[in-house]
Short mmCIF file of C-alpha atoms and ligand atoms in Angstrom, two decimals:
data_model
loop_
_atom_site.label_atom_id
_atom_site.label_comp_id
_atom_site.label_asym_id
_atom_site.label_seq_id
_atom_site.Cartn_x
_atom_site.Cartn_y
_atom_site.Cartn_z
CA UNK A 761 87.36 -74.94 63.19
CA UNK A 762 89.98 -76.18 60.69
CA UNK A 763 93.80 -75.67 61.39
CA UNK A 764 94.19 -74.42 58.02
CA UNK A 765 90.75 -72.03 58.54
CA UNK A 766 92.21 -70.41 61.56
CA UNK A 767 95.95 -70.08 60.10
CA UNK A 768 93.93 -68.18 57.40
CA UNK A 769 92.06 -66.15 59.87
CA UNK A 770 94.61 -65.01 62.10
CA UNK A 771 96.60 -64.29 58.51
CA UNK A 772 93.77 -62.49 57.85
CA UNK A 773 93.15 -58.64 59.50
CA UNK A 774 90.22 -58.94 61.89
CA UNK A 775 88.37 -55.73 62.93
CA UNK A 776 85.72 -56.15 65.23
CA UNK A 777 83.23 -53.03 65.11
CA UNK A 778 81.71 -53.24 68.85
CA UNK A 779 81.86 -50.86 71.75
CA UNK A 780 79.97 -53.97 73.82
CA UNK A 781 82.43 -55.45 76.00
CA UNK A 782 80.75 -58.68 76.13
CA UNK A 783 81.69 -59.17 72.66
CA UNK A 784 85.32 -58.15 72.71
CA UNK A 785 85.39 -61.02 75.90
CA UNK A 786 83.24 -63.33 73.39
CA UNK A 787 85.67 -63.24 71.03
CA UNK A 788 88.74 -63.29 73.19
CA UNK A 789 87.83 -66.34 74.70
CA UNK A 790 87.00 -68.05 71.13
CA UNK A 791 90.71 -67.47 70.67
CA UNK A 792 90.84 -64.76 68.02
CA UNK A 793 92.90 -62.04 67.53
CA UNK A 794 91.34 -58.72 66.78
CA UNK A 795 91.23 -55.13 67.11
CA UNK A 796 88.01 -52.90 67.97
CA UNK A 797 86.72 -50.07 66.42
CA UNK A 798 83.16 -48.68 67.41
CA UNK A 799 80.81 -47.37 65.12
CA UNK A 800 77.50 -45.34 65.50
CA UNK A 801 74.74 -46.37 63.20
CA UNK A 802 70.79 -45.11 63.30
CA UNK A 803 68.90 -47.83 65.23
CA UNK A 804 65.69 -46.75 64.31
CA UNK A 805 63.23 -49.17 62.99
CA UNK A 806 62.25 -49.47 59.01
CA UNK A 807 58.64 -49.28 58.86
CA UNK A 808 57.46 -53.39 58.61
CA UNK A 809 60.79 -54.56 59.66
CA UNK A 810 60.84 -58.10 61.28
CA UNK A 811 63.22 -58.48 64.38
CA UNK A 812 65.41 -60.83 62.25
CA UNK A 813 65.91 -58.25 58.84
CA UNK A 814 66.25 -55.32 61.43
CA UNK A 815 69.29 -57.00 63.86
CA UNK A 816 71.27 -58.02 60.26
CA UNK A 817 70.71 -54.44 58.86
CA UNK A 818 72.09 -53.06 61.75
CA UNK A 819 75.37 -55.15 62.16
CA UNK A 820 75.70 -54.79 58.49
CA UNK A 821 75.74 -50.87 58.67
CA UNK A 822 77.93 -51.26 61.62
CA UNK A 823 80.51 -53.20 59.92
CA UNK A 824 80.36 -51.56 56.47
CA UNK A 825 80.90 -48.24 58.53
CA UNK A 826 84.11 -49.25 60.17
CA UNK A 827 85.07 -51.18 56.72
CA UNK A 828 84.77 -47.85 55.15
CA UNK A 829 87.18 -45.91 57.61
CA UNK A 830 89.74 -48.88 57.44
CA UNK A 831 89.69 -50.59 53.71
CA UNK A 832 93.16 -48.34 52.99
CA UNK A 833 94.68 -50.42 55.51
CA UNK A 834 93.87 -53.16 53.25
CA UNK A 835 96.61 -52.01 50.66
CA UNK A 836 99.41 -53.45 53.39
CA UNK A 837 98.29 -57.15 51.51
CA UNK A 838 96.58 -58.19 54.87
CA UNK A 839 93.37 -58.96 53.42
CA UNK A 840 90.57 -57.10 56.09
CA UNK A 841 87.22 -59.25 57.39
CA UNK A 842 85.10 -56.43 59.88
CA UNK A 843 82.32 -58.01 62.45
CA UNK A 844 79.62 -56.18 63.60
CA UNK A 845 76.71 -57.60 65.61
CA UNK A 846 73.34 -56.16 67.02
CA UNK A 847 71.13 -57.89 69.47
CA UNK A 848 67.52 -57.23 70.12
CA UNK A 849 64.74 -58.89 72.39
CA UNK A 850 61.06 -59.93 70.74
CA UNK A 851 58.71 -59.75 73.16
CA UNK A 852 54.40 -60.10 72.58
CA UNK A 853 55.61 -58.83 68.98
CA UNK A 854 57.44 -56.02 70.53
CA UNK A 855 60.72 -55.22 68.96
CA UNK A 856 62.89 -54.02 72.67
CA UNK A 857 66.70 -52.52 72.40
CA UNK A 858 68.64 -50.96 74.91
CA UNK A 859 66.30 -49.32 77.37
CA UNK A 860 66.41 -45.20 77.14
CA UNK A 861 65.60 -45.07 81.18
CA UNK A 862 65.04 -46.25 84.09
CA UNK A 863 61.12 -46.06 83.49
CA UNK A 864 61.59 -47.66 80.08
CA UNK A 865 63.63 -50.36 81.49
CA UNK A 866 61.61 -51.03 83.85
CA UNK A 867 58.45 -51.21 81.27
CA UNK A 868 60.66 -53.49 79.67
CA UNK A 869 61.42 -56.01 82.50
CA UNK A 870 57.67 -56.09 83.84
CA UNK A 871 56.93 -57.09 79.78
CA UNK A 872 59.24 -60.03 79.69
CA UNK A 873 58.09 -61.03 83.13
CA UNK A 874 56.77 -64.96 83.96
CA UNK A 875 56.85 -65.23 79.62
CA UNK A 876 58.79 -66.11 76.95
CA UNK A 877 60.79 -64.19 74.57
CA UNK A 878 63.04 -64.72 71.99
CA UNK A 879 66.42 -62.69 71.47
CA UNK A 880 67.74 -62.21 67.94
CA UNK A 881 71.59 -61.16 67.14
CA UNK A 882 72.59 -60.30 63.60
CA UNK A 883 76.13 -60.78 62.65
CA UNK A 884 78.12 -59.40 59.92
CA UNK A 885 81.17 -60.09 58.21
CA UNK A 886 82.41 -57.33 55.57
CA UNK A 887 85.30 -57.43 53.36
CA UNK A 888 86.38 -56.20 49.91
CA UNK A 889 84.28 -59.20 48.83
CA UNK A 890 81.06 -57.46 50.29
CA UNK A 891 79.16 -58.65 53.40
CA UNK A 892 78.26 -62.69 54.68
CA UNK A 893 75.19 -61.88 57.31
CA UNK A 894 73.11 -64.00 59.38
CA UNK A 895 70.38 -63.89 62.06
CA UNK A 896 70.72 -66.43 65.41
CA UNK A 897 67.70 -66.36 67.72
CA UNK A 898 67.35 -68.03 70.95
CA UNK A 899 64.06 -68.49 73.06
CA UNK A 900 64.51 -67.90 76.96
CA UNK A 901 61.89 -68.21 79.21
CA UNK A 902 61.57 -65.49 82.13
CA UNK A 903 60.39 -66.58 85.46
CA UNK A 904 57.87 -63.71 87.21
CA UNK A 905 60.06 -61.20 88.59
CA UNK A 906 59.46 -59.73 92.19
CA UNK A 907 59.01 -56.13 92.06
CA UNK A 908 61.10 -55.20 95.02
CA UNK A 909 64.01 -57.06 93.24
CA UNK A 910 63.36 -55.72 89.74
CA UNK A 911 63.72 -52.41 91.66
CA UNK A 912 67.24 -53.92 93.25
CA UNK A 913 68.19 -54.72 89.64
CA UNK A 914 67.48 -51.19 88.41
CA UNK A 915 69.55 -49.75 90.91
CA UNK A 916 72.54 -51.82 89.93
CA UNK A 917 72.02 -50.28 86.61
CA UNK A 918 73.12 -53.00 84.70
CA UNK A 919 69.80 -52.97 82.55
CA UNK A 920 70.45 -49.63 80.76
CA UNK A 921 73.26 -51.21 78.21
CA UNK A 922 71.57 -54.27 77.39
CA UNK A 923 68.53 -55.11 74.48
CA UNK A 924 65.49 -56.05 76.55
CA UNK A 925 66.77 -54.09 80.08
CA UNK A 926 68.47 -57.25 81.46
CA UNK A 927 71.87 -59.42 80.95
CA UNK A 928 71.51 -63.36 81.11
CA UNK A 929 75.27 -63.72 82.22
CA UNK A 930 74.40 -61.12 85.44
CA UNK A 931 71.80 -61.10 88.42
CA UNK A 932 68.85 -61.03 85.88
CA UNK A 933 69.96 -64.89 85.55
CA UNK A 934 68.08 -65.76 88.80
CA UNK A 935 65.03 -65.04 86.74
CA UNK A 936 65.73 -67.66 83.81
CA UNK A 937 65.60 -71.38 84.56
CA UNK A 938 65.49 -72.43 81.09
CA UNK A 939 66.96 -70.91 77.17
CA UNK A 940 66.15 -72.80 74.18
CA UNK A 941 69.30 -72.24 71.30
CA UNK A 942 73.06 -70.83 71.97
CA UNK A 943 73.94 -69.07 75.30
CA UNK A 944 76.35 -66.75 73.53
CA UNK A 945 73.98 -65.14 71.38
CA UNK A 946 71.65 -63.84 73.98
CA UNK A 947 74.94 -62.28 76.17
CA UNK A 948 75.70 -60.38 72.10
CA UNK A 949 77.69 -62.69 69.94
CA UNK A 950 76.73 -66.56 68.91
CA UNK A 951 80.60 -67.47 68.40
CA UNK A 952 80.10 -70.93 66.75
CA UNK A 953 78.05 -69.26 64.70
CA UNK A 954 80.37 -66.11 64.17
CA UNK A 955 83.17 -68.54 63.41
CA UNK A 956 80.85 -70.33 60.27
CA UNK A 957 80.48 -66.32 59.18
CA UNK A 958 83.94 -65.49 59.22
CA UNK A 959 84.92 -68.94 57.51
CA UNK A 960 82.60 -68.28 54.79
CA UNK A 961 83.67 -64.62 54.33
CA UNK A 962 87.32 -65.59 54.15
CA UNK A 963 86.76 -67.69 51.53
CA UNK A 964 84.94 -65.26 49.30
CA UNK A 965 87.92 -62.94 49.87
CA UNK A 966 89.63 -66.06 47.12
CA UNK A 967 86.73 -65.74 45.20
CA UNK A 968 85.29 -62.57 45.23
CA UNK A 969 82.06 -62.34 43.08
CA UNK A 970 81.41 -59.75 40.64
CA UNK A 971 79.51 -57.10 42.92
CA UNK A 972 81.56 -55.71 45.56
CA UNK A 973 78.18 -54.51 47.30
CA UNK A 974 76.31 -57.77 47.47
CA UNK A 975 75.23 -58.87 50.35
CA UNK A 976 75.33 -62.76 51.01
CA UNK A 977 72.52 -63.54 53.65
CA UNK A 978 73.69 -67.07 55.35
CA UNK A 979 70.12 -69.53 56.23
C1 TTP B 997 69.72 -59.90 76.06
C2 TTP B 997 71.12 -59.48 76.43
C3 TTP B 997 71.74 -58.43 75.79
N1 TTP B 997 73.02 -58.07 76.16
C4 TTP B 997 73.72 -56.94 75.49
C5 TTP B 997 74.53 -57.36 74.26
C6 TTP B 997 74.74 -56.04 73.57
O1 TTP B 997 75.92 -55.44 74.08
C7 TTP B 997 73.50 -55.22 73.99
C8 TTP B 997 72.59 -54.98 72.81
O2 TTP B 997 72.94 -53.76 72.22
P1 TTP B 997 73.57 -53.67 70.75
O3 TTP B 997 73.06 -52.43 70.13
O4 TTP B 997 73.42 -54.96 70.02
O5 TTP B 997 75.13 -53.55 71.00
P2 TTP B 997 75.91 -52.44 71.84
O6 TTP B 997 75.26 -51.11 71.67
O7 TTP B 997 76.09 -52.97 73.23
O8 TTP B 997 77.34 -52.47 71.18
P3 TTP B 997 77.74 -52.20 69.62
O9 TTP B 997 76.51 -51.67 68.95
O10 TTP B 997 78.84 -51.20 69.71
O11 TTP B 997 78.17 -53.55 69.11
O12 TTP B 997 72.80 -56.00 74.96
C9 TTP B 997 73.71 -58.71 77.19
O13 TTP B 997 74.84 -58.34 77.52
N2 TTP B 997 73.10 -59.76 77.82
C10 TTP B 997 71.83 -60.18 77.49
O14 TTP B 997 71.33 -61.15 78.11
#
């Protein structure tokens, strides 16, 4: 990252619309300043949505929804970028979020058992310019999971916040000798590649095009 791109971002007001705390750390330890505001947005499935449209939908409606609540702050001159981000797990074409229960999660952990899976996070950048979104994916491989200690990792409860029932950066690593792709996006937040998204949203904000609403999807 350029000096003059992060002089520009930390010129620039930087909301990030996440309750996860993962994230907030993500992005504290990238070295950005920010504030966070959650939002609440539908989770539920389109009917034919891919993993990769639904994860980008969903951070988009996340960050348009804080956007919304904040653009008047946007009249002090500081020009405002809001992040939002949504991670899911694919797994034997099964589309897995946060688990609803114990039983669920536990459904959910015996499906990603001794397999791979892939996990998708969608990341959004929204400013008066409209939105820059992309889709990172990583592949991790699961090793066969005991059921005595998948029990033990249900009772720690760390499974019921998390897409897929489990958290690569907790005990559920034991289970994962190998990930293909970036770390960060299967803990929530692909930084490097939050840091392209929030480069290339800046620099709309000096050349906003015509429609306000369009949405810029990032390969
Ligand atoms: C796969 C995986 C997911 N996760 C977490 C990241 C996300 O916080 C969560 C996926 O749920 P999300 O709905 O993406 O995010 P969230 O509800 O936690 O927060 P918000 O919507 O307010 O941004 O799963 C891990 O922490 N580690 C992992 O290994």
């Amino acid at each position: 990252m350029n000096l003059a791109f992060r002089l520009r971002i930390e010129s620039t007001m930087l909301v990030l619309a996440s309750a996860s705390p993962r994230r907030k750390e993500l992005l504290t330890q990238a070295g950005l300043t920010f504030t966070v505001e959650a939002s609440e947005v539908l989770e539920d499935l389109l009917p034919k949505e891919t993993a990769a449209d639904y994860v980008s939908r969903l951070a988009e409606e996340k960050a348009r929804a804080v956007f919304e609540r904040r653009k008047s702050a946007e009249d002090d001159g500081d020009p405002l970028i809001v992040l939002g981000a949504d991670t899911c797990v694919l797994s034997e074409g099964e589309i897995l979020g946060k688990p609803r229960n114990r039983e669920e999660a536990r459904r959910m952990l015996q499906g990603i058992s001794g397999r791979t899976h892939q996990v998708l996070t969608g990341i959004a950048a929204v400013t008066r310019a409209g939105a820059t979104v992309a889709t990172e994916i990583s592949q991790v491989t699961v090793d066969l999971i005991d059921p005595d200690e998948l029990e033990t990792y249900l009772d720690t409860g760390e499974p019921l916040d998390k897409a897929g029932a489990y958290g690569i950066q907790g005990y559920a690593a034991r289970w994962i000798p190998r990930i293909e792709g970036c770390y960060f996006n299967v803990v929530g937040l692909p930084i490097a590649r939050t840091m392209d998204i929030l480069a290339k949203a800046n620099a709309k904000l000096a050349t906003p095009p015509h429609d306000p609403a369009a949405t810029v999807v990032v390969p």
